[in-house]
C-alpha positions as a printed NumPy array, in Angstrom:
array([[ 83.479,  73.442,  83.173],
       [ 81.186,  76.642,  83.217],
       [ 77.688,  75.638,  83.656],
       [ 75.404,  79.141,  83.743],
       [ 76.725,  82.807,  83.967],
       [ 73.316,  84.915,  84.699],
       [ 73.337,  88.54 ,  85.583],
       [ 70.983,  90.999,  87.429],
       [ 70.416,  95.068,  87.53 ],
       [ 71.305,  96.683,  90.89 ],
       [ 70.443,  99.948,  92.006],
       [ 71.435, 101.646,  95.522],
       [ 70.726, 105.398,  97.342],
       [ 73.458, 107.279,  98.596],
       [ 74.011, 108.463, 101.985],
       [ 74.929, 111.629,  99.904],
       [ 75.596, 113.035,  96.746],
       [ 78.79 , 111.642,  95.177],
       [ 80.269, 114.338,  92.775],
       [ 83.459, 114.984,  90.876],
       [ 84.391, 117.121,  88.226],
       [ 82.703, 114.332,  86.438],
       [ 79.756, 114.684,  87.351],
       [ 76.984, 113.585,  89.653],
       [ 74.819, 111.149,  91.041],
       [ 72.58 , 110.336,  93.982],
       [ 72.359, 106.449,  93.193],
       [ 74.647, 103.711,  92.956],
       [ 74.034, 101.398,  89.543],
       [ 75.532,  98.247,  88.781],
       [ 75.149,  94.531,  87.074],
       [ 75.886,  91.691,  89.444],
       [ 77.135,  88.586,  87.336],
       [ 77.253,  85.056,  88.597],
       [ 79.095,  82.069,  87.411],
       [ 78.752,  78.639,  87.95 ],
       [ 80.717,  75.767,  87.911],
       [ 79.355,  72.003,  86.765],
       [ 80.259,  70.621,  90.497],
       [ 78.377,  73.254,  91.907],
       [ 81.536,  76.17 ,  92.613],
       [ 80.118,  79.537,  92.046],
       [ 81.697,  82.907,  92.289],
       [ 80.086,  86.902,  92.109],
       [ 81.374,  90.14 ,  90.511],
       [ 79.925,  93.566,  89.842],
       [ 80.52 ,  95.694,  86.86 ],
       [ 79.561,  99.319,  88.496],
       [ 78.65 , 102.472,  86.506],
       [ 81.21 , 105.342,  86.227],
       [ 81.608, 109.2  ,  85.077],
       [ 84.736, 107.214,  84.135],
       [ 83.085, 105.628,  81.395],
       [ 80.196, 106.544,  80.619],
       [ 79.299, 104.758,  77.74 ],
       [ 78.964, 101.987,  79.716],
       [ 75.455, 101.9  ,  81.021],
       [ 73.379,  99.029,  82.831],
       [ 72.036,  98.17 ,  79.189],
       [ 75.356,  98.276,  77.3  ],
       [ 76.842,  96.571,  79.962],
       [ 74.3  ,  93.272,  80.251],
       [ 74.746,  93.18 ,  76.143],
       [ 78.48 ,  92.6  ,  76.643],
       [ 77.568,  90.401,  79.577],
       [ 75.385,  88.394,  77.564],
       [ 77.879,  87.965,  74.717],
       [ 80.608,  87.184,  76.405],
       [ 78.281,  84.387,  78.084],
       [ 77.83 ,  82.767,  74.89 ],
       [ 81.78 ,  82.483,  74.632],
       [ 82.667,  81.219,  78.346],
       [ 79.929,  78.544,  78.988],
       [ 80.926,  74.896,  78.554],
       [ 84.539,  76.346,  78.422],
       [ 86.95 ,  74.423,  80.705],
       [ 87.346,  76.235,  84.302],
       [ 91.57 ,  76.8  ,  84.422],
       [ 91.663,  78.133,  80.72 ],
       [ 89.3  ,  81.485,  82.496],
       [ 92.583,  83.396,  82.648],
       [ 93.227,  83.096,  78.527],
       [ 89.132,  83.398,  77.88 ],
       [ 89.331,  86.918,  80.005],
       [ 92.332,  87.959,  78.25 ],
       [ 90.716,  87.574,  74.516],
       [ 87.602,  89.44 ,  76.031],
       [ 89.561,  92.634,  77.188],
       [ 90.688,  92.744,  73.744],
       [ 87.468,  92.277,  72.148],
       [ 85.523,  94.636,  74.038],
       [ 88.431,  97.453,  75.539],
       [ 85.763, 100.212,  75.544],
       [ 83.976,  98.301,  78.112],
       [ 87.006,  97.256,  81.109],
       [ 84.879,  98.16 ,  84.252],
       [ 81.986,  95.137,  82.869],
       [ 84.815,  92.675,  81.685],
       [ 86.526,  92.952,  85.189],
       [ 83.436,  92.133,  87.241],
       [ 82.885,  88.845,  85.056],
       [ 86.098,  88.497,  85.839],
       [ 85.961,  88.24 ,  89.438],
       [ 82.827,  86.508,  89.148],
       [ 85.001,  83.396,  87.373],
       [ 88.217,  84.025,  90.068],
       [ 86.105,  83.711,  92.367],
       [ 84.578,  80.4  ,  91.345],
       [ 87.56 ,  79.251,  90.638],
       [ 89.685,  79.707,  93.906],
       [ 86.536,  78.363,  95.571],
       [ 86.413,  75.207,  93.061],
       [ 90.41 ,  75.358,  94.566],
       [ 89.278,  75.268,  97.965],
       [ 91.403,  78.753,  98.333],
       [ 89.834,  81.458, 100.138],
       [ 90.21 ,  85.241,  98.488],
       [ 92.61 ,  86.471, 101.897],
       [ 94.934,  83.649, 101.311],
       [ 95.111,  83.576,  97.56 ],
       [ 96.677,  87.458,  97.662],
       [ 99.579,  86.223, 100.917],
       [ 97.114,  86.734, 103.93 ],
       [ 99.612,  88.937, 104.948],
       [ 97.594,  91.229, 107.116],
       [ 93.868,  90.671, 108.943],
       [ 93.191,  94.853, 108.934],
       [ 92.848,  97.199, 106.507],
       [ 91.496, 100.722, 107.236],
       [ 90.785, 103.151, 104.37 ],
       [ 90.41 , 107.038, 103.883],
       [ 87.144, 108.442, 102.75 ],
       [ 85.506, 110.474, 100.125],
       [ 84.575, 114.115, 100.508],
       [ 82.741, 115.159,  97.07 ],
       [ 83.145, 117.588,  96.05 ],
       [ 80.076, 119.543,  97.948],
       [ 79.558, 123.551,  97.385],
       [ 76.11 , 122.819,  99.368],
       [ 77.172, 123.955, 103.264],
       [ 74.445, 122.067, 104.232],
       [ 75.463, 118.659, 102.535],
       [ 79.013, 118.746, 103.49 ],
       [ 78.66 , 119.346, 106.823],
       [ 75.78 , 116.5  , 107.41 ],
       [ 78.333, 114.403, 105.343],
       [ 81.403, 115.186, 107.292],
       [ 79.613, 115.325, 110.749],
       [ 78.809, 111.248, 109.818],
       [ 82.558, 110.324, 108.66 ],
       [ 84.542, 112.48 , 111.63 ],
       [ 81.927, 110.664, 114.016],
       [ 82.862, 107.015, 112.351],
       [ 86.436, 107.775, 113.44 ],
       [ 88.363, 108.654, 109.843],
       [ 91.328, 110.923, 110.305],
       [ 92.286, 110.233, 106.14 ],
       [ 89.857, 112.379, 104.16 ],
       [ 90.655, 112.178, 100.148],
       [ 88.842, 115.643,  98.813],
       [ 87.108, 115.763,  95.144],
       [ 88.571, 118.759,  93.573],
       [ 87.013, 120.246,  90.212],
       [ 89.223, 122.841,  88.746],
       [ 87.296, 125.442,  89.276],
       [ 89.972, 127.341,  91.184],
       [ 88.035, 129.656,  93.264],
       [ 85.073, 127.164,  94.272],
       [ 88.122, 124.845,  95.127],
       [ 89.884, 127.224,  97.415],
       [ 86.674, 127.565,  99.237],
       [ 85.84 , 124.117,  99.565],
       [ 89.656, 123.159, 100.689],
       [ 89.564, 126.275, 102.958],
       [ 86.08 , 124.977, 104.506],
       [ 87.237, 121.251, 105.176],
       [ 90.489, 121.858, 106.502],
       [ 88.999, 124.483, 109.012],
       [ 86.209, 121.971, 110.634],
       [ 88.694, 119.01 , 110.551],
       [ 91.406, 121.296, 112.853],
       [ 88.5  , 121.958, 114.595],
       [ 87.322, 118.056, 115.35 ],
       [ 90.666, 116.195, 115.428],
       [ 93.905, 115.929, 117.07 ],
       [ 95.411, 115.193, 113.464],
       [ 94.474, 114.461, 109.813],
       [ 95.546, 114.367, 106.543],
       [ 94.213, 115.116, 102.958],
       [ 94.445, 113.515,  99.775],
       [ 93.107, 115.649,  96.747],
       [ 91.248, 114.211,  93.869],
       [ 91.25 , 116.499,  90.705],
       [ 89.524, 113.779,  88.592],
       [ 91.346, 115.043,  85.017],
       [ 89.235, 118.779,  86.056],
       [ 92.638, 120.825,  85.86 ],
       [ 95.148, 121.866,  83.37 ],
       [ 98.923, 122.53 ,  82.907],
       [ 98.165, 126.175,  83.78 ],
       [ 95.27 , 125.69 ,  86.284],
       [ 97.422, 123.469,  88.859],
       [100.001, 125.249,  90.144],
       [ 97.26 , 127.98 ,  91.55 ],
       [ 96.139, 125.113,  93.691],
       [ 99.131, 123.489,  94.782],
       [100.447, 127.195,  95.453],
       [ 97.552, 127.665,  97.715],
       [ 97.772, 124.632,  99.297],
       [101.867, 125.209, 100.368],
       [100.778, 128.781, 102.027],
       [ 97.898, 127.797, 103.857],
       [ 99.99 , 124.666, 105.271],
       [ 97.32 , 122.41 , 104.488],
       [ 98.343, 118.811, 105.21 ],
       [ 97.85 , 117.23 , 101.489],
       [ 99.717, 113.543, 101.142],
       [ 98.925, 113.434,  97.443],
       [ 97.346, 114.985,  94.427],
       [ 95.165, 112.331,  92.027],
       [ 94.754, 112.388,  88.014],
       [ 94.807, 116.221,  88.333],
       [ 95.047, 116.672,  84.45 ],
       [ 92.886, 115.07 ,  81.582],
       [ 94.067, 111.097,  81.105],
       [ 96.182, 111.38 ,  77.906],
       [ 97.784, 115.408,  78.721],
       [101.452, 113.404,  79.063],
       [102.841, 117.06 ,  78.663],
       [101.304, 118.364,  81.096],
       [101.702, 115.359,  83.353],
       [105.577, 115.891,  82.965],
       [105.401, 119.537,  83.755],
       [103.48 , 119.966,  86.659],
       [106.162, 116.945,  88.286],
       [108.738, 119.12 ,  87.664],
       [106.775, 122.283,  89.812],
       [105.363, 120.21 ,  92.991],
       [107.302, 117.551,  95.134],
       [103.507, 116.722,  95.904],
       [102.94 , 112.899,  95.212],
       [101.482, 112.444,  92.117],
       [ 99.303, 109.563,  91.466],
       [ 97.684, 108.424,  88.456],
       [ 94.038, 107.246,  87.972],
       [ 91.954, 107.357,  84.621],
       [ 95.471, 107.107,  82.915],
       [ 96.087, 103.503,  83.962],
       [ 93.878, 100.476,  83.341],
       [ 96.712,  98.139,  82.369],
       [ 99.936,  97.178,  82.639],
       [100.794,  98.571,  79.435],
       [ 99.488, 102.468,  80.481],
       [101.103, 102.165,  83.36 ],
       [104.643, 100.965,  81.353],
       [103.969, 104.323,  79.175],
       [103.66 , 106.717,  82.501],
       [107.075, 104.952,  83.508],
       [108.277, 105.74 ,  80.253],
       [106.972, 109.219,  79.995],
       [107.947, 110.096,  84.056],
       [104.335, 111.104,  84.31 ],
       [103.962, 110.156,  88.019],
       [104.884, 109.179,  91.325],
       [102.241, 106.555,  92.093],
       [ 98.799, 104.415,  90.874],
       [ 95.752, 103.922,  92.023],
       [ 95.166, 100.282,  91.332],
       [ 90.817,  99.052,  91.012],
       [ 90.035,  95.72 ,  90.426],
       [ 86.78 ,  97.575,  89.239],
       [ 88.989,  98.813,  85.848],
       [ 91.636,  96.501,  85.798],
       [ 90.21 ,  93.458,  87.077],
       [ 92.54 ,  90.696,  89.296],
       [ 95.05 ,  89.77 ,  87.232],
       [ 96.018,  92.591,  85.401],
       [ 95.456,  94.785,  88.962],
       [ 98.131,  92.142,  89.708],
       [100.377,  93.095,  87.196],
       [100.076,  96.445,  87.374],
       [101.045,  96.33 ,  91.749],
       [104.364,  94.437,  90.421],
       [105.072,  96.63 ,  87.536],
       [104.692,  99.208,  89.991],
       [106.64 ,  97.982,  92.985],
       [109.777,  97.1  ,  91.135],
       [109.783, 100.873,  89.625],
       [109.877, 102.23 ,  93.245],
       [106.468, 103.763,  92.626],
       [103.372, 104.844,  95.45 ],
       [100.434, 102.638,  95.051],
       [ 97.211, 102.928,  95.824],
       [ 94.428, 100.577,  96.156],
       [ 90.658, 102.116,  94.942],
       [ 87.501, 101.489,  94.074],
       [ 84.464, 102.911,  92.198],
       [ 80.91 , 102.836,  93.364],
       [ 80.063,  99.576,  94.584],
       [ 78.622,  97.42 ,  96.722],
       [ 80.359,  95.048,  99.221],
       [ 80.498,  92.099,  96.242],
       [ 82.88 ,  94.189,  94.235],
       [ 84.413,  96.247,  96.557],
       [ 85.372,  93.027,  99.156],
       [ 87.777,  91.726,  96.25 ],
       [ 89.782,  94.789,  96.274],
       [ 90.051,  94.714, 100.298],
       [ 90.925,  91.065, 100.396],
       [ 93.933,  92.31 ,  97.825],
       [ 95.022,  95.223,  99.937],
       [ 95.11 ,  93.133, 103.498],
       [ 96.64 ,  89.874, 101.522],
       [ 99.268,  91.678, 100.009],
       [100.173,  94.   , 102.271],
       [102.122,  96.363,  99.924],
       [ 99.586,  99.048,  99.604],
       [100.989, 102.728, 100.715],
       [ 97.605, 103.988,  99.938],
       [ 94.236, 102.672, 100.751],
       [ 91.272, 103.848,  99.291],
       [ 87.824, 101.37 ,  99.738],
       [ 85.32 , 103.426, 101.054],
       [ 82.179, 103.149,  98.594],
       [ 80.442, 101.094, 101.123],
       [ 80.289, 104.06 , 103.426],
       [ 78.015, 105.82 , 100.992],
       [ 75.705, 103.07 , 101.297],
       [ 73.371, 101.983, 104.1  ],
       [ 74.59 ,  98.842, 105.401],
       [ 75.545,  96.167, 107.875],
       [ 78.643,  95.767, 109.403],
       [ 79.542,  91.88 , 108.466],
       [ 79.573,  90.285, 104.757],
       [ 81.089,  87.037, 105.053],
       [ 84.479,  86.939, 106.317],
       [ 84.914,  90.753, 106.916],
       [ 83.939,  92.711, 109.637],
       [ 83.359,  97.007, 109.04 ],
       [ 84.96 ,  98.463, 112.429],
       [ 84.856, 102.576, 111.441],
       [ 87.4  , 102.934, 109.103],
       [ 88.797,  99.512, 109.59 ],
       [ 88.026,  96.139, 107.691],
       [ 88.541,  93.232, 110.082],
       [ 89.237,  89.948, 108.078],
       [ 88.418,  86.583, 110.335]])
């Protein structure tokens, strides 16, 4: 049975500014939520802040939190899965907030199981090492403290935010690719356009891209979320990879972008989609023959540790995107994982 759920206001520096064509921010927010059971199991999540979504804010976030609360406690502990499932549909605007109680409860749970989060997604691997994050920085100053730090922990995977802006983008490509050939043997770049361009806008980049010989893997959620139009025609111009972000929360968006042929991958965050339905969405995906990625938002080891124990248990991710931590000041241990540079070391 669930005894307490209680939930507290976090709030973090960055090592830099993180910015998008969302937006930006020099501080990472989120709610941590705890649940406990009646013998005692107990479990964490965190419901981060996004340019995602941004109606939901610390405050609108502990109001859901706190209503929700009043639903789950005394409820029994294996009927979580169908509780979680009528709270998704009760509060949809608000997925990032339902999916950290959700973890929260999975987590009690496989610990009231005796299961341990590695071996409940296959414990098929004990390493996982990501890519990281260059925002998207016009400041010369910024982006070369930030990419002096990352080059120096060892990443050769860089994933670049993009905004749009064509000309300030072609810059800011041009600029990164020349110091990485500079500092490595070999890298490789995954750009982020975060919905900033348009049917019209993208093929300028991708064009510029293919002439400078830029080594770009993948383009992410270039268009706006819902531009299935567009989606379809920019496919049809670029045998770039494709991958969709903002577009897919659930199983049922991604079923749509299968319908639609809107992409060639998804970026999978048990920060939007929470476990099970991040669950359903890998399947969906891997029986289509799709690219998946694994990502994260702006969290803190508590959330973002779920999402690693699910790439290295499953083993099935092509992509691997967990790097929020690295914009953090922190330690290199939190419980069973071990931060190695890029690499997370599960013992």
């Amino acid at each position: 049975m669930i005894k307490t759920i209680v939930f507290k206001e976090i709030e973090r520096p960055l090592r830099t500014t993180f910015a998008t064509s969302l937006g930006r921010k020099d501080r990472l927010a989120s709610v941590l939520v705890t649940v406990t059971f009646k013998d005692g199991s107990s479990g964490t999540g965190e419901c981060p802040t996004s340019f995602v979504q941004k109606h939901e804010t610390i405050p609108h976030a502990k109001r859901v939190l706190g209503e929700a609360s009043a639903l789950l406690i005394g409820s029994p502990i294996d009927t979580y899965g169908e509780k979680v499932a009528l709270l998704r549909h009760r509060y949809a605007h608000c997925p990032m907030t339902i999916s950290g109680l959700e973890v929260a409860l999975w987590r009690a749970h496989i610990r009231h199981s005796g299961i341990t989060e590695h071996a409940y997604f296959g414990g098929k691997s004990g390493v996982v090492a990501t890519d990281i994050t260059i925002p998207f920085l016009t400041e010369e100053a910024s982006l070369m403290k930030w990419m002096k730090y990352i080059i120096e922990k060892g990443f050769t995977v860089f994933k670049l935010k993009i905004s749009g802006r064509i000309t300030e983008d072609k810059k800011l490509i041009s600029t990164v690719c020349a110091m990485l050939h500079q500092k490595l043997r070999g890298y490789s770049l995954r750009l982020d356009g975060n919905q900033g361009y348009s049917r019209s806008t993208f093929p300028r980049v991708i064009d510029f891209v293919i002439k400078n010989d830029y080594p770009v893997e993948l383009f992410e959620q270039p268009l706006p979320k819902n531009d299935f139009d567009g989606m379809k025609a920019i496919r049809k111009y670029t045998a770039v990879p494709v991958i969709l972000d903002e577009t897919v929360f659930t199983g049922e968006d991604l079923g749509k972008a299968l319908e639609e042929g809107l992409c060639d991958g998804v970026n999978i965050k048990i920060a939007k989609s929470g476990v099970l339905e991040s669950q359903r969405i890998l399947a969906m995906a891997k029986r289509n023959g799709m690219k998946v990625m694994i990502g994260c938002m702006t969290e803190t080891m508590t959330g973002l540790s779920a999402a690693i124990h699910m790439a290295a248990g499953t083993g099935e991710f092509d992509y691997i995107d967990l790097d929020s931590i690295y914009f953090l000041h922190h330690g290199n241990r939190y419980d069973t994982l071990t931060i190695a540079g890029p690499r997370f070391i599960v013992s």
